[in-house]
Short mmCIF file of C-alpha atoms and ligand atoms in Angstrom, two decimals:
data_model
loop_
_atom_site.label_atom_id
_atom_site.label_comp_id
_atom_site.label_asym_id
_atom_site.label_seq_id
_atom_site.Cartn_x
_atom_site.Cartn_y
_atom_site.Cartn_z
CA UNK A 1 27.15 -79.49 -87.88
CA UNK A 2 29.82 -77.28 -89.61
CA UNK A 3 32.01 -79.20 -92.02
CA UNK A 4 35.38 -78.24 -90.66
CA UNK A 5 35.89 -77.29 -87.05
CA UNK A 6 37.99 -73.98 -87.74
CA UNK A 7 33.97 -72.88 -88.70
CA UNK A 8 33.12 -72.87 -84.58
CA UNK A 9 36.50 -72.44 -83.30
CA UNK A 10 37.09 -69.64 -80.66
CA UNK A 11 38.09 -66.41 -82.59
CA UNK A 12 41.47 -66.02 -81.36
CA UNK A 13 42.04 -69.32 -83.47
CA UNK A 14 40.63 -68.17 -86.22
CA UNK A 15 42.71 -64.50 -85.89
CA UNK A 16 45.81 -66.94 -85.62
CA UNK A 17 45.82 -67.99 -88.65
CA UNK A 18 44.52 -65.00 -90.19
CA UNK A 19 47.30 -63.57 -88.71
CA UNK A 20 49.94 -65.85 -90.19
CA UNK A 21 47.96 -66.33 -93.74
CA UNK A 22 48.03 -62.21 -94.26
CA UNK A 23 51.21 -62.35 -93.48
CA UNK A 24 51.88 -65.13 -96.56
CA UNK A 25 49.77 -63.12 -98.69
CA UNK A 26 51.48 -60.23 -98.52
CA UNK A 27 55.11 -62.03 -99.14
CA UNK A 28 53.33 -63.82 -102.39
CA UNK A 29 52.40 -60.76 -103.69
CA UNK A 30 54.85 -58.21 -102.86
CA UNK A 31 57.00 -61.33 -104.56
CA UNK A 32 55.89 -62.15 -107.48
CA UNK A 33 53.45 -59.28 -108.59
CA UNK A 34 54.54 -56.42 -110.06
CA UNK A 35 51.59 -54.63 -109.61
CA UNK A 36 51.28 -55.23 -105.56
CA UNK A 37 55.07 -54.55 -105.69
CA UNK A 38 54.94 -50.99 -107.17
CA UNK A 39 51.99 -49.73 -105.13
CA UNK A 40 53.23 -51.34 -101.54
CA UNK A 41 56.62 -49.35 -102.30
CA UNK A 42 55.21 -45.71 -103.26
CA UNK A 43 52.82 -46.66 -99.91
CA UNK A 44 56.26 -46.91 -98.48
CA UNK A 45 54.97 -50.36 -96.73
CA UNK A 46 57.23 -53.81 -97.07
CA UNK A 47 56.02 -57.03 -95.96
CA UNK A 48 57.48 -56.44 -92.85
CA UNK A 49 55.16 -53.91 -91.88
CA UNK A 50 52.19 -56.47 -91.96
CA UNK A 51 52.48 -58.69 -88.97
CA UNK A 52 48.37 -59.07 -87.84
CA UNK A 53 45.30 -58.65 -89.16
CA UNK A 54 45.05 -55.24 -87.59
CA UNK A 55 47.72 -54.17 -90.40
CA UNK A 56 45.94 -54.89 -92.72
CA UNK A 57 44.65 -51.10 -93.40
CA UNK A 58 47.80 -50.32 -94.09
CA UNK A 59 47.79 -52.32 -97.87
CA UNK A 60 46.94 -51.02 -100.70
CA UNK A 61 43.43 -51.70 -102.15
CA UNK A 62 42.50 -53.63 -105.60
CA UNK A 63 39.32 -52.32 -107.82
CA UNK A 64 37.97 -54.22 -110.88
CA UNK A 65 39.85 -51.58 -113.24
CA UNK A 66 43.44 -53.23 -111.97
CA UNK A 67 41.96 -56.60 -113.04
CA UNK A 68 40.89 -54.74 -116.67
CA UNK A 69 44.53 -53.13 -116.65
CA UNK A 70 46.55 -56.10 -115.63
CA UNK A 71 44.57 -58.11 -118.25
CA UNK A 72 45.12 -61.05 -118.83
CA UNK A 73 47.82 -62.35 -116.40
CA UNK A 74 49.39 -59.01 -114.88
CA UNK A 75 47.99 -60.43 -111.31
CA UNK A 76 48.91 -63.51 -111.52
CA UNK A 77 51.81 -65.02 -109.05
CA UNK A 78 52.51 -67.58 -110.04
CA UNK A 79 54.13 -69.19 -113.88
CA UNK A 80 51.96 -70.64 -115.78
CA UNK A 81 53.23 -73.95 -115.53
CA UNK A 82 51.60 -73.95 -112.23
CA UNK A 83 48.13 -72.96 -113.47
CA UNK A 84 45.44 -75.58 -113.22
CA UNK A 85 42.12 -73.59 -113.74
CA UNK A 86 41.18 -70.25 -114.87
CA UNK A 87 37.87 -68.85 -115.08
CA UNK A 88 36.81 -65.14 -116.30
CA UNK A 89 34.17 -62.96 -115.19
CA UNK A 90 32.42 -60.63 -117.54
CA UNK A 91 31.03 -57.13 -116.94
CA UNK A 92 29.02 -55.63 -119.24
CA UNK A 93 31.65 -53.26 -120.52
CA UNK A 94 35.77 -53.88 -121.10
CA UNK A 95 37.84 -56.73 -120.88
CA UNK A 96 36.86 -59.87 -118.75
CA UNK A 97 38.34 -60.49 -115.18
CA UNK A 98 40.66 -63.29 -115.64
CA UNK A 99 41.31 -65.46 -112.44
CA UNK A 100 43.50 -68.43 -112.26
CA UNK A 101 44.18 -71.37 -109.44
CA UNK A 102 46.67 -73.49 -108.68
CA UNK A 103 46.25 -77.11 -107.61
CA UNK A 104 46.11 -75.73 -103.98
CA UNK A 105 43.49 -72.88 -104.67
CA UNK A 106 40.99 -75.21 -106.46
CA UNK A 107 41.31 -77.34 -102.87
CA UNK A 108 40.95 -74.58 -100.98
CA UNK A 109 37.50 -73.28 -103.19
CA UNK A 110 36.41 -77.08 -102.74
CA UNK A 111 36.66 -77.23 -99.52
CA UNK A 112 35.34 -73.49 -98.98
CA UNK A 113 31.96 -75.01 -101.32
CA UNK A 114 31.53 -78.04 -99.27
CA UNK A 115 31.27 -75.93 -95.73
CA UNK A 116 29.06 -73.59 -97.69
CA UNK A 117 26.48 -76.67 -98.74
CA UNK A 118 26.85 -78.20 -95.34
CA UNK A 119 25.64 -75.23 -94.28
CA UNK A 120 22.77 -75.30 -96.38
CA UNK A 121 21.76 -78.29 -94.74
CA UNK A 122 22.76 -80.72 -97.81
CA UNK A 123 24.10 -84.12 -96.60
CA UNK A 124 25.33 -87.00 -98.53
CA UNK A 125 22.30 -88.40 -99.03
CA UNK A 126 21.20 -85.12 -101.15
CA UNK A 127 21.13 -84.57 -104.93
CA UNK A 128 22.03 -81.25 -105.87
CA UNK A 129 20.27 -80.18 -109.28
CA UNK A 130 23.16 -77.62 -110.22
CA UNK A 131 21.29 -75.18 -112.54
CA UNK A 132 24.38 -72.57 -112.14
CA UNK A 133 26.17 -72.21 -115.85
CA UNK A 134 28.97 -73.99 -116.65
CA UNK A 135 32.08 -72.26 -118.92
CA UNK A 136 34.09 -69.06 -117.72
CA UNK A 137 31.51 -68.60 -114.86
CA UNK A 138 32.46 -69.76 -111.56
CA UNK A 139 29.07 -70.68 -110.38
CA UNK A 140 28.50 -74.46 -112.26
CA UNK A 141 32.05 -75.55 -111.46
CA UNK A 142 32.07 -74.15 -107.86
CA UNK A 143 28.54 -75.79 -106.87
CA UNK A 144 30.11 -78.94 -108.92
CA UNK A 145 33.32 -79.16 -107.19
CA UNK A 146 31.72 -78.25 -103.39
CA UNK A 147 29.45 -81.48 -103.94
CA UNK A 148 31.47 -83.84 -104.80
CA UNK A 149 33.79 -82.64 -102.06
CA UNK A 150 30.93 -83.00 -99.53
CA UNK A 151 29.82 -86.52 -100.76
CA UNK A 152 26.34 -85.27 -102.17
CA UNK A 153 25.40 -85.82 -105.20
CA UNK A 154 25.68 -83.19 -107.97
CA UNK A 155 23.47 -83.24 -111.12
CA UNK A 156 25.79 -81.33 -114.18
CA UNK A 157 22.19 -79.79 -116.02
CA UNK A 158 23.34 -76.13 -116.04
CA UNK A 159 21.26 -73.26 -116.44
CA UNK A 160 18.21 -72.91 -119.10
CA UNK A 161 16.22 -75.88 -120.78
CA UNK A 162 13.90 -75.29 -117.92
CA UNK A 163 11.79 -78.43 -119.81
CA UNK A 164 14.71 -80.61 -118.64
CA UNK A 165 15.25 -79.23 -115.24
CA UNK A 166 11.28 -80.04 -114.46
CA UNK A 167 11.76 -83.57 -115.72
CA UNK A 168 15.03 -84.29 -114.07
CA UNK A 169 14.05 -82.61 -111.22
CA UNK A 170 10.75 -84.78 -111.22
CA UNK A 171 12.55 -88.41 -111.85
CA UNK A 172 15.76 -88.24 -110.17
CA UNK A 173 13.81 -86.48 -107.28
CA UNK A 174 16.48 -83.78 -106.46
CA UNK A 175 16.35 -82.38 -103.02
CA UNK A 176 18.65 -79.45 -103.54
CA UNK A 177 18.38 -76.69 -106.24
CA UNK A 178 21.46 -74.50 -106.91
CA UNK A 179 20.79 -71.03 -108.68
CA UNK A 180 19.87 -67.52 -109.50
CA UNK A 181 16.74 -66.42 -107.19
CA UNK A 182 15.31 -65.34 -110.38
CA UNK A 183 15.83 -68.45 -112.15
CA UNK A 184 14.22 -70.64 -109.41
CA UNK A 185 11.21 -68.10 -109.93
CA UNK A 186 11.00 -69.26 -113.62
CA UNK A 187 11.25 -72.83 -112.80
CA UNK A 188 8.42 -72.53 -110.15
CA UNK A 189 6.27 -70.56 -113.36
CA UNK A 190 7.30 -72.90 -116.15
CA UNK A 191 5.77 -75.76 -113.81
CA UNK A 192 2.94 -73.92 -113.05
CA UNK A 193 2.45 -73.52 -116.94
CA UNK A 194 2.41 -77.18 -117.03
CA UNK A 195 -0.31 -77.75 -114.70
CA UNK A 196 2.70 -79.12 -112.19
CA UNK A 197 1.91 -77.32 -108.48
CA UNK A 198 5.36 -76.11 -107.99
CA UNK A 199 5.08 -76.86 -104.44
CA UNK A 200 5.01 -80.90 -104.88
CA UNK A 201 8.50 -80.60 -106.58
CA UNK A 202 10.43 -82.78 -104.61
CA UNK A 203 13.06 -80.12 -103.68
CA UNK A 204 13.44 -78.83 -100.34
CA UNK A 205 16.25 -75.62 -100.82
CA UNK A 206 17.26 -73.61 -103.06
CA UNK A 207 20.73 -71.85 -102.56
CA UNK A 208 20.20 -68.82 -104.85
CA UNK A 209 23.21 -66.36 -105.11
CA UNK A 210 25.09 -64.51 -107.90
CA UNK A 211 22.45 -62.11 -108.23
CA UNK A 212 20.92 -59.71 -105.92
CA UNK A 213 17.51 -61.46 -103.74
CA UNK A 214 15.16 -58.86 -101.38
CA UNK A 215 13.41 -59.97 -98.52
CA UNK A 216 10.12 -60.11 -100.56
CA UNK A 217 11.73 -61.88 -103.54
CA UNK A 218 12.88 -64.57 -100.68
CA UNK A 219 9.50 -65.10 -99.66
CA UNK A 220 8.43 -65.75 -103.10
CA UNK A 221 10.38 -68.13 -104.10
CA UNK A 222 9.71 -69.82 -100.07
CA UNK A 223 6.57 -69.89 -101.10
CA UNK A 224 5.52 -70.89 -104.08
CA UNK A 225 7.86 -73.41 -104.30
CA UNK A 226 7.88 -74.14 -100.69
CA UNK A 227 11.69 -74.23 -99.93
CA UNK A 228 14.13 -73.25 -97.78
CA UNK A 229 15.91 -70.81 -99.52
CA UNK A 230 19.53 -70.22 -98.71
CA UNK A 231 21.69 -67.03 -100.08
CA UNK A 232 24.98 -67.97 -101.34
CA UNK A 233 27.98 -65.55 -102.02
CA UNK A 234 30.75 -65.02 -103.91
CA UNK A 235 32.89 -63.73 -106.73
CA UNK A 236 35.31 -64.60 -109.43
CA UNK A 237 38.07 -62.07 -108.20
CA UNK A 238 38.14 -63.83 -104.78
CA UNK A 239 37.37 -67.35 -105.79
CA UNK A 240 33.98 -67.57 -107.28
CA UNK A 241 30.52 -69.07 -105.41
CA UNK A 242 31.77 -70.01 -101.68
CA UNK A 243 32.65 -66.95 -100.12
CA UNK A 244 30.01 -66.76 -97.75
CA UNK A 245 26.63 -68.50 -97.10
CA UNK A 246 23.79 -68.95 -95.18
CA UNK A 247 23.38 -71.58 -92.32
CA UNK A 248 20.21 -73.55 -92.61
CA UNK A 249 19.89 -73.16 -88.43
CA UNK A 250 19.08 -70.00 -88.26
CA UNK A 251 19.03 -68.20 -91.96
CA UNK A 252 20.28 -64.96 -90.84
CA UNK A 253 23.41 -63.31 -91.98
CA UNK A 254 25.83 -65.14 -94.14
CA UNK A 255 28.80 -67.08 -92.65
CA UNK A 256 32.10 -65.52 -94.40
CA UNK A 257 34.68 -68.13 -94.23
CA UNK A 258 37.00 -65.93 -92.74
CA UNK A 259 39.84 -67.67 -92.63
CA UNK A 260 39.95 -68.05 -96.29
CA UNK A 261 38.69 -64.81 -97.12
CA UNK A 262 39.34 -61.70 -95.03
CA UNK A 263 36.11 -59.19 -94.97
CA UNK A 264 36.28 -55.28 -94.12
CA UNK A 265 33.61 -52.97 -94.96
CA UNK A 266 34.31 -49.44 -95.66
CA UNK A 267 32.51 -46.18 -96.53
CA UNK A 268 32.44 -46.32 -100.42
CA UNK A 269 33.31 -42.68 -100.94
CA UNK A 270 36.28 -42.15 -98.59
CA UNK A 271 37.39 -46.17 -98.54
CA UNK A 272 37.92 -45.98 -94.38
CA UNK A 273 36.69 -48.24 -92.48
CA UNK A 274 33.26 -48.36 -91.05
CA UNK A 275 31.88 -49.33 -87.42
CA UNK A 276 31.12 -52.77 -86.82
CA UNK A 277 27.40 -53.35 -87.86
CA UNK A 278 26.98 -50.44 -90.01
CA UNK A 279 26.71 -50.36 -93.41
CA UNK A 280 29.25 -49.85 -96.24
CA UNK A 281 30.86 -51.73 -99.06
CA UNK A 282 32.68 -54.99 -98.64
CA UNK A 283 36.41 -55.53 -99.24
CA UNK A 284 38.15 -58.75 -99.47
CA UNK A 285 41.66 -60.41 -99.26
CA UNK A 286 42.20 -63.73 -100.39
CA UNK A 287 44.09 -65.37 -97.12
CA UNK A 288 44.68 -68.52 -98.82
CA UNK A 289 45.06 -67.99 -102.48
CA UNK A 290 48.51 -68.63 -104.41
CA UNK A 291 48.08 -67.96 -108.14
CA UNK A 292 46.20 -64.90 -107.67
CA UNK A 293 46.65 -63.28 -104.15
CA UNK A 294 43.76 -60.13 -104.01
CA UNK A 295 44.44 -57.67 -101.30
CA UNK A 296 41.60 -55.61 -100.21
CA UNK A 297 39.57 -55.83 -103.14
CA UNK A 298 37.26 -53.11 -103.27
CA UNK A 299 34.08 -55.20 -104.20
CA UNK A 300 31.02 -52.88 -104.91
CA UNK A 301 28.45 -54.77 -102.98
CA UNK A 302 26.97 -53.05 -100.01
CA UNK A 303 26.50 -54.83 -96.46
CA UNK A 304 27.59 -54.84 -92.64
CA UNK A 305 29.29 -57.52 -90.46
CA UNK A 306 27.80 -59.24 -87.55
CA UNK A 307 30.73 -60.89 -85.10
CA UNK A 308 27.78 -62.30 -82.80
CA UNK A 309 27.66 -65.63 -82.72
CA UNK A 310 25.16 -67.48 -84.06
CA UNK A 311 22.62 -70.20 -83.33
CA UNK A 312 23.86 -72.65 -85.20
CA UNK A 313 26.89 -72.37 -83.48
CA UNK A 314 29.62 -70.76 -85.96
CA UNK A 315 31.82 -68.40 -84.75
CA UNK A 316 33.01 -66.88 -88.29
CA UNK A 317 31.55 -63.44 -88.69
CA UNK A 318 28.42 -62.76 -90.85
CA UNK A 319 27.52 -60.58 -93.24
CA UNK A 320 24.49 -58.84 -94.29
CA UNK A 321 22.32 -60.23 -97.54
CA UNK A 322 23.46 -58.12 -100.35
CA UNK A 323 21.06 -56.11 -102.12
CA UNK A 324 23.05 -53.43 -103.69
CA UNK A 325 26.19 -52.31 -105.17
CA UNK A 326 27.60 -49.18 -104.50
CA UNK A 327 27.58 -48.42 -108.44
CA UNK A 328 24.02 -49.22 -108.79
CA UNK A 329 23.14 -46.02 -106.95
CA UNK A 330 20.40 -44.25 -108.94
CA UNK A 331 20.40 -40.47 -108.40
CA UNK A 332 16.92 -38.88 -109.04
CA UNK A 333 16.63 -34.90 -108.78
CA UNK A 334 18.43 -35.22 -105.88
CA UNK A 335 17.04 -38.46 -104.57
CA UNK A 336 19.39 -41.10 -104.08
CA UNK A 337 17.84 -44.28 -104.68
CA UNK A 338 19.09 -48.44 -105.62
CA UNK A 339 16.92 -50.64 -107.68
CA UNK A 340 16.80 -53.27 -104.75
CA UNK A 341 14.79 -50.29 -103.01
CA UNK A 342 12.42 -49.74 -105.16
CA UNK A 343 12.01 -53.68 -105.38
CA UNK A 344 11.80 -54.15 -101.70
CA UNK A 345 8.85 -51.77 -101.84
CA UNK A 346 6.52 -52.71 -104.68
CA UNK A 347 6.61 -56.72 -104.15
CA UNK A 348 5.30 -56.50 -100.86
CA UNK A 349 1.83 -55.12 -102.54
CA UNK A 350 -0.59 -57.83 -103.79
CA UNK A 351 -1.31 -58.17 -107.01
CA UNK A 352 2.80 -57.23 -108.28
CA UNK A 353 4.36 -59.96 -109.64
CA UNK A 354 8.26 -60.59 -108.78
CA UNK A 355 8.93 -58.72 -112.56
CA UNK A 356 10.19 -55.25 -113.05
CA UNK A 357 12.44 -53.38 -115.42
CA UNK A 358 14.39 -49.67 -114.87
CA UNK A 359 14.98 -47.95 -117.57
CA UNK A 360 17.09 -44.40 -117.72
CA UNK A 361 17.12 -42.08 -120.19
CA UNK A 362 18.65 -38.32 -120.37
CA UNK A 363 16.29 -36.03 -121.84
CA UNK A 364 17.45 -32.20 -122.01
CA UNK A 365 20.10 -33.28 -119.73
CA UNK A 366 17.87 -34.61 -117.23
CA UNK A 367 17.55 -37.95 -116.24
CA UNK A 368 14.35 -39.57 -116.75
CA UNK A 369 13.54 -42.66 -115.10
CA UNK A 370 10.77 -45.01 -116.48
CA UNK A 371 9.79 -47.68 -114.09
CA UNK A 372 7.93 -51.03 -115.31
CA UNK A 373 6.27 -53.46 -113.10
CA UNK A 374 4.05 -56.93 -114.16
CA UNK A 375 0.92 -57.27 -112.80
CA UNK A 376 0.54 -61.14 -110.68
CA UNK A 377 -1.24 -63.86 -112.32
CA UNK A 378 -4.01 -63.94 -110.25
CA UNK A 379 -4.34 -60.16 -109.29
CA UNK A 380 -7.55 -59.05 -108.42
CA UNK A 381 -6.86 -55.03 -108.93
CA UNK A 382 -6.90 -54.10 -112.77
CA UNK A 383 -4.06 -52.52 -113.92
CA UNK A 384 -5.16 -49.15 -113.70
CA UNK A 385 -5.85 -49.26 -109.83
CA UNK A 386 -2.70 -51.33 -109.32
CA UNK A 387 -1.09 -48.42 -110.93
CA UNK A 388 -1.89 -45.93 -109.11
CA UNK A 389 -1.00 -48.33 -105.71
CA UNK A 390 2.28 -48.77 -106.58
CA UNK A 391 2.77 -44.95 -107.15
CA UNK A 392 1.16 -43.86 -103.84
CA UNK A 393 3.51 -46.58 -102.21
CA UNK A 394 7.06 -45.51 -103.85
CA UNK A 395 6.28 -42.15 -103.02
CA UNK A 396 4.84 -42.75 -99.46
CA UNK A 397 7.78 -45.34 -98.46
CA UNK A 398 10.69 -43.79 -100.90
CA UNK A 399 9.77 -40.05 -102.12
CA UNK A 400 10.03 -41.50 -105.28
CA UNK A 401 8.23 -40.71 -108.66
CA UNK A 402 9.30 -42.27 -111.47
CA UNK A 403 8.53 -40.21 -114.93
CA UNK A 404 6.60 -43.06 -116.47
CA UNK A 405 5.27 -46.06 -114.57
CA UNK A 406 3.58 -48.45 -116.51
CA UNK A 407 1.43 -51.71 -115.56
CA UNK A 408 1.78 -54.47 -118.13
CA UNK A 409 0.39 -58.18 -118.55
CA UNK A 410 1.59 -61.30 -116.91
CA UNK A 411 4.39 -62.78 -118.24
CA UNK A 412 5.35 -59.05 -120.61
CA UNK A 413 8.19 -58.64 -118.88
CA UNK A 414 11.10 -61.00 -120.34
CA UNK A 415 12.64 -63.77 -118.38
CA UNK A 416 16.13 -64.79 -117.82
CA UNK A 417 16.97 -68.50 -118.16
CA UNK A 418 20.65 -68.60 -118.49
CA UNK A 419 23.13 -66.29 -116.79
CA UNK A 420 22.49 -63.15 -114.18
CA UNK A 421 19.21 -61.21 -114.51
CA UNK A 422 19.19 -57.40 -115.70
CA UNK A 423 16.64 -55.03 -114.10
CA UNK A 424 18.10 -51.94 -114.75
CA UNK A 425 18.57 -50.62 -118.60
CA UNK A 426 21.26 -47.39 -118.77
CA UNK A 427 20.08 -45.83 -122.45
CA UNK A 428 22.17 -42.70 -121.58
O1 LIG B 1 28.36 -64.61 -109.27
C1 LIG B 1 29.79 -66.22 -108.19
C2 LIG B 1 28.61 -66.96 -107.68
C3 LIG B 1 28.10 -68.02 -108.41
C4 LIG B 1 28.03 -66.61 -106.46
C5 LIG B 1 27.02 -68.75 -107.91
C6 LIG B 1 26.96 -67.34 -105.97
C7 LIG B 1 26.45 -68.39 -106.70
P1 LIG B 1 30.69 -63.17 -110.48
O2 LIG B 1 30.05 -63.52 -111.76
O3 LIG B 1 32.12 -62.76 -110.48
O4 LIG B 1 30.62 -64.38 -109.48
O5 LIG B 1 29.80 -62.03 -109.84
C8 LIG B 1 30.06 -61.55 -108.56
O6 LIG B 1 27.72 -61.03 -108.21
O7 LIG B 1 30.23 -59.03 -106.64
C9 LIG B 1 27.83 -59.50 -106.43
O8 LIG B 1 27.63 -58.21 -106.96
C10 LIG B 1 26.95 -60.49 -107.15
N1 LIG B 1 26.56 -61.58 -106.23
C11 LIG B 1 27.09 -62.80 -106.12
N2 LIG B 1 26.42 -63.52 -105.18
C12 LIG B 1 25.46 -62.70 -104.68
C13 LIG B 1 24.46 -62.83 -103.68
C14 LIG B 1 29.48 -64.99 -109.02
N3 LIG B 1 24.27 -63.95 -102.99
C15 LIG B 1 29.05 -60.49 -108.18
N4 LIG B 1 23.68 -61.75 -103.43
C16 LIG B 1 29.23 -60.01 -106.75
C17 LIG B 1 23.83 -60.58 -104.12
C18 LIG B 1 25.56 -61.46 -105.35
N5 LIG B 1 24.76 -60.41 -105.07
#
């Protein structure tokens, strides 16, 4: 049952008020941000021009360098007085992406995180262990916020002290786990560590986002901790966790909730627009945001649209699972290649544990790309013959052969307990 009816309303309802929010947007930020202002005038486009949805190509886009230039409030549209919340996303390089809401936004994100759990299948009857960090990161407050909203129950644990998790998780019997695919994978080991068989935890889903989850890595955690597990989306630029989700129904696609947040995809080099269902990286615009309107924000994650409708009965357009960014691309002698490849192929052999690091070098100006993958617990190949599988599988499914490949022990690789997993390691 969706949570709000606009979620299975006929889609000239929902292009209605697409439609009439663009229209809004563009007013708010021509308005009041310099920024939008400058670039909508040299594009020699007024919000005047922008009357439907179908405009919308005609707007300039936003990248994650205007956030680093406008730092900290050059976006913003709003005075401060009218702030209520503001979060920041950090990369790994520069200046972090400062967001801010009003009073209305943070409604709008609640009520944009209680669909997405409803979706999920969580009811008010449901505890939701929220193992998402809490701070600048959107994820703890967003899962926080969207549960309350919904009537569930929210445990406030946070991620890391996996101890703590087990026990809470254990006593308070928790039916609803909220984090990082890889973190859930840790939780299901650390129990295993303590003679606890992961799969008598008394959750039933995990809703994994803010990190990139394959269709093997899925299955893992489905299995050994014998969950449904659900693939939440979202970003800080846009609003944080909530922009899109899975529906428990039929787990295939992600709902975007389109009337909040407007999705395009486009071909990453030339930025036009791609055909429906084909691949290409996703660009949003916030439909319903005051303090920080986004127009076509240029996001760097790779996926297509569905406008099918689906089992379950919502009529908002899904998207594809994301498994790569667009700046992830890994160029080999000519091969081009993303990490969620090369993941997709060597957990589906037996033996590979879900734990793998990239690492690139330059050596004599080539790159060199060194490839490490943990051998499973109970694997019955030795290393050396698991080895040589996983090579004769990368280059039979991928053409790819990494420069060094190397087998190591069980637990070698190191694990992430708070914040996003890294898998690939840039030394050049
Ligand atoms: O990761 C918000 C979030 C929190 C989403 C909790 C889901 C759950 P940022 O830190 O700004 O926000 O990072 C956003 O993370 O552009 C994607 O590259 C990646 N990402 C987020 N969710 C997924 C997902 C949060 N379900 C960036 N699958 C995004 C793949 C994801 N990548």
């Amino acid at each position: 049952m969706p949570y709000n009816e606009i979620e299975a309303a006929d889609r000239s309802e929902i292009r209605e008020r697409q439609n009439e929010r663009l229209r809004e947007t563009v007013r708010n930020a021509y308005e009041n941000v310099p920024f939008y202002r400058e670039q909508m005038d040299e594009m020699g486009v007024g919000p005047a021009d922008i009357e439907t949805i179908e405009d919308i190509t005609k707007l300039p886009t936003t990248t994650k360098e205007d956030f680093r230039d406008e730092y900290p409030d050059g976006l913003f549209a709003v005075d401060h007085s009218e702030v209520r919340r503001i979060h920041a996303s950090s990369g790994t390089t520069g200046k972090p992406k400062i967001v801010a809401y009003t009073e209305d936004d943070l409604d709008v994100w609640k009520e944009a995180m209680a669909r997405s759990l409803a979706a999920a299948g969580v009811t008010e009857d449901d505890l939701v262990q929220n193992a998402y960090g809490y701070g600048l990161f959107t994820g703890g407050a967003g899962l926080q916020q969207g549960a309350e909203t919904l009537g569930a129950a929210l445990l406030p644990i946070g991620g890391g002290d996996t101890e703590k998790q087990l026990e809470m998780m254990t006593d308070l019997g928790s039916d609803a786990l909220a984090c990082t695919p890889s973190y859930s994978l840790y939780i299901a080991e650390h129990a295993e560590e303590q003679g606890i068989d992961p799969r008598d935890l008394p959750v039933s889903t995990v809703i994994f986002g803010a990190e990139p989850c394959t269709d093997p890595m899925r299955e893992e955690i489905e299995r050994r901790l014998d969950v449904n597990g659900i693939d939440l989306y979202g970003l800080s630029e846009i609003v944080g966790p909530g922009v899109s989700i899975e529906c428990h129904e039929a787990q295939d696609g992600l709902h975007v909730w389109e009337d909040r947040f407007y999705p395009e995809v486009v071909d990453p080099a030339t930025g036009e627009p791609v055909e429906e269902g084909e691949e290409g990286e996703l660009v949003l615009t916030t439909l319903n945001k005051d303090a920080l309107p986004v127009l076509r924000y240029r996001t760097g994650d790779m996926t297509s649209l569905n406008y099918e409708e689906c089992e379950c009965g919502r009529t908002m357009v899904r998207m594809d699972n994301v498994t790569g960014r667009s700046d992830d691309l890994l160029i080999v002698r000519g091969i081009n290649l993303y990490p969620s490849q090369i993941e997709d192929t060597i957990l589906e052999i037996d033996d590979v544990a879900p734990h793998y690091r990239i690492d690139l070098y330059e050596q004599d100006n080539l790159d060199v790309i060194e490839l490490t993958v943990e051998q499973a617990e109970d694997a019955e190949r030795g290393k050396d013959q698991l080895q040589e599988v996983v090579a004769d599988r990368l280059d039979s499914v991928l053409a790819f052969t990494p420069d060094s490949l190397e087998i190591v022990d069980p637990g070698a690789i190191a694990r992430t307990e708070v914040g996003k997993v890294q898998r690939v390691y840039d030394h050049r």
